[in-house]
XYZ file of N, CA and C in Angstrom:
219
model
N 7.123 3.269 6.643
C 6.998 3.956 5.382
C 6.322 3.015 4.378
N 5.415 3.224 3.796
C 4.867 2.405 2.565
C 5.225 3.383 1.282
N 5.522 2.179 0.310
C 6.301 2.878 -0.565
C 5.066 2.786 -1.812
N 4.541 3.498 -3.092
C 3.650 3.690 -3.391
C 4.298 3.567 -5.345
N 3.273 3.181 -5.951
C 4.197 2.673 -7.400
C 2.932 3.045 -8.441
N 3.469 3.647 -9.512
C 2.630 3.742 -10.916
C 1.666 4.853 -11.017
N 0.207 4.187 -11.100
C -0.906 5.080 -10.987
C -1.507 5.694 -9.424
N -0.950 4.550 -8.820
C -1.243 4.766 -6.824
C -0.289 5.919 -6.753
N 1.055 6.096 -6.654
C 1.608 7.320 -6.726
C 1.421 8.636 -7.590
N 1.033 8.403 -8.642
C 0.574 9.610 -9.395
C -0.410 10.171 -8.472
N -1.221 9.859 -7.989
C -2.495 10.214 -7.710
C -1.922 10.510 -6.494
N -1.275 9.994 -5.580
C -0.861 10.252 -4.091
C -0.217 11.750 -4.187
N 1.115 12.072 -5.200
C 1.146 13.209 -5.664
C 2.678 12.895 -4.550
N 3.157 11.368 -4.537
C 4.444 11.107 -3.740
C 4.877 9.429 -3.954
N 5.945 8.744 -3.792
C 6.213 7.845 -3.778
C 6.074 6.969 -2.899
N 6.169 7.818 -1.699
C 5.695 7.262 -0.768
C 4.993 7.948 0.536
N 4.806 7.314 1.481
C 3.681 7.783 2.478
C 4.279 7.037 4.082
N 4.202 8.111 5.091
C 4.305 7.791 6.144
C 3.063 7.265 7.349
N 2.846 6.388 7.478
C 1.797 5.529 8.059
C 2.066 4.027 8.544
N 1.067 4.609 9.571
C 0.973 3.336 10.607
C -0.073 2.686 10.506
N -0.324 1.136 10.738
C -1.344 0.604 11.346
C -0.741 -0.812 11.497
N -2.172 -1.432 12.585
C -1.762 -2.719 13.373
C -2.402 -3.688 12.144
N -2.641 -3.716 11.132
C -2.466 -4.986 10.179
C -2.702 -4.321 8.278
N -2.945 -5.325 7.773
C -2.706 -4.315 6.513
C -4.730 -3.890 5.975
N -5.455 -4.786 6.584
C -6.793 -3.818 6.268
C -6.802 -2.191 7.064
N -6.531 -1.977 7.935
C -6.241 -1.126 8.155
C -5.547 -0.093 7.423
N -4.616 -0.559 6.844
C -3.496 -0.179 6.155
C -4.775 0.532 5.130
N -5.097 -0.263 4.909
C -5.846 0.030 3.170
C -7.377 1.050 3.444
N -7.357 1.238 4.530
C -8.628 2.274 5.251
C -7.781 3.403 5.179
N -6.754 3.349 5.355
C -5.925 5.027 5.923
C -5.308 5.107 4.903
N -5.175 4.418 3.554
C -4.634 5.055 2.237
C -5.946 5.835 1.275
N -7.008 4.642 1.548
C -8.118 5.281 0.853
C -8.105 6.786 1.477
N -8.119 7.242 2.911
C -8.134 8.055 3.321
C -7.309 9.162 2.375
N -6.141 8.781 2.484
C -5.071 9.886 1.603
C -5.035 9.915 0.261
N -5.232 9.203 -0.308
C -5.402 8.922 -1.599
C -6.942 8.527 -2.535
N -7.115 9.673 -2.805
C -8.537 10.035 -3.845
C -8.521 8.909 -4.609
N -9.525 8.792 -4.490
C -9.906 7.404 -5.762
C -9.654 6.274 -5.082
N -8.623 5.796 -4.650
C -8.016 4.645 -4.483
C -8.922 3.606 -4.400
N -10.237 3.852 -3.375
C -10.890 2.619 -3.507
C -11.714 2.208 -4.768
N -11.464 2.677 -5.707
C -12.143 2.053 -6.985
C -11.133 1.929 -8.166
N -10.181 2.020 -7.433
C -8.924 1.124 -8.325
C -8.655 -0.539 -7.482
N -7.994 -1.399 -8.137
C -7.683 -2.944 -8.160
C -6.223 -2.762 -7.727
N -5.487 -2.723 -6.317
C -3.980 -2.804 -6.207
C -3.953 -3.900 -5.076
N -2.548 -4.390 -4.919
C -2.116 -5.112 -4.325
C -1.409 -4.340 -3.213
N -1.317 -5.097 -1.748
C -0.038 -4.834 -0.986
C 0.617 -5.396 -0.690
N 1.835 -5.499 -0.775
C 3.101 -6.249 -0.576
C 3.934 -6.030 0.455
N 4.290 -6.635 1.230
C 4.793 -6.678 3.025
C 6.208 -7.847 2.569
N 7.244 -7.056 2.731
C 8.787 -7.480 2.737
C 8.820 -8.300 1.502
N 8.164 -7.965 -0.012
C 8.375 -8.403 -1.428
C 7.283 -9.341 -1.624
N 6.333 -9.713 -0.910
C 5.039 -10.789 -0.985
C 4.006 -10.244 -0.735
N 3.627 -10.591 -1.742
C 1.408 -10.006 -1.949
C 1.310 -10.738 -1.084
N 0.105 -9.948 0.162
C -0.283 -10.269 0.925
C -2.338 -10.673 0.473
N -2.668 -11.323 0.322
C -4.329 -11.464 -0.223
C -5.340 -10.768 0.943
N -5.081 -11.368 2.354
C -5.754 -11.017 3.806
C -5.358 -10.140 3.807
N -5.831 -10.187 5.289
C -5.334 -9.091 6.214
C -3.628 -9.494 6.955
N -3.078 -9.014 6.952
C -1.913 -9.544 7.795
C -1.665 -8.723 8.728
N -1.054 -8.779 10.500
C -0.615 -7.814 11.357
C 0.637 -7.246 10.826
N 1.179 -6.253 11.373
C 2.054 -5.356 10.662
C 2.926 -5.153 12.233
N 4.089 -4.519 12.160
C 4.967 -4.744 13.732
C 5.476 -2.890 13.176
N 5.265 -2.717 12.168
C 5.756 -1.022 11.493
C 7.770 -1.350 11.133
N 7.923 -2.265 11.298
C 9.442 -3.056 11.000
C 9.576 -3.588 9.461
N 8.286 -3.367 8.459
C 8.503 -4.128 7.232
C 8.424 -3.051 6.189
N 8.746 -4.173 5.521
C 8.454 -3.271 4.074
C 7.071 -3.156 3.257
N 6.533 -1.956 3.133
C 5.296 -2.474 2.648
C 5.417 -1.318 1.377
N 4.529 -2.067 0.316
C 4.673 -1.620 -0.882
C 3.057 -1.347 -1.591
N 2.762 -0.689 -2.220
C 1.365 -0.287 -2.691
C 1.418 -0.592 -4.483
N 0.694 -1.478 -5.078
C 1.095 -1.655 -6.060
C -0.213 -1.957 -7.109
N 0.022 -1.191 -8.194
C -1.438 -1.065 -9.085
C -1.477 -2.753 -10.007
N -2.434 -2.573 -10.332
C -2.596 -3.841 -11.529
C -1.192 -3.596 -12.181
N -0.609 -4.624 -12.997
C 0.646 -5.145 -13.699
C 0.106 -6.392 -14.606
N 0.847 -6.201 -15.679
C 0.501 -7.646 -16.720
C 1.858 -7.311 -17.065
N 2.030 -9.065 -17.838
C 3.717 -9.272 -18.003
C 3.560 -10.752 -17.684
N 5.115 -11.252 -17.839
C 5.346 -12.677 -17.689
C 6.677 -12.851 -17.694
């Protein structure tokens, strides 16, 4: 399950999303897929509470999180 936050969920039209893949670029091919726009928005993904920058493999055992730009301190 990837769980989906802010403007990424508005637009998904859900919180979250049921999907698979074997690492997280992948990941981010099959959201653009479901989610309009997405590739010309700036988000992060987060795998068990840590921004991931790469690509990382995925086992479908974690937590993964979809997360828009944020400012704060």
């Amino acid at each position: 399950m990837v769980l989906l936050f802010g403007l990424i969920a508005e637009r998904a039209g859900a919180r979250t999303l049921e999907l698979s893949a074997a690492g997280t670029s992948e990941l981010k091919v099959h959201l653009a897929e479901r989610i309009e726009g997405l590739a010309a928005l700036s988000y992060a993904i987060a795998v068990d509470r840590e921004i991931v920058p790469g690509d990382r493999k995925l086992t479908g055992d974690e937590e993964i999180a979809v997360l828009p730009p944020f400012a704060g301190g």
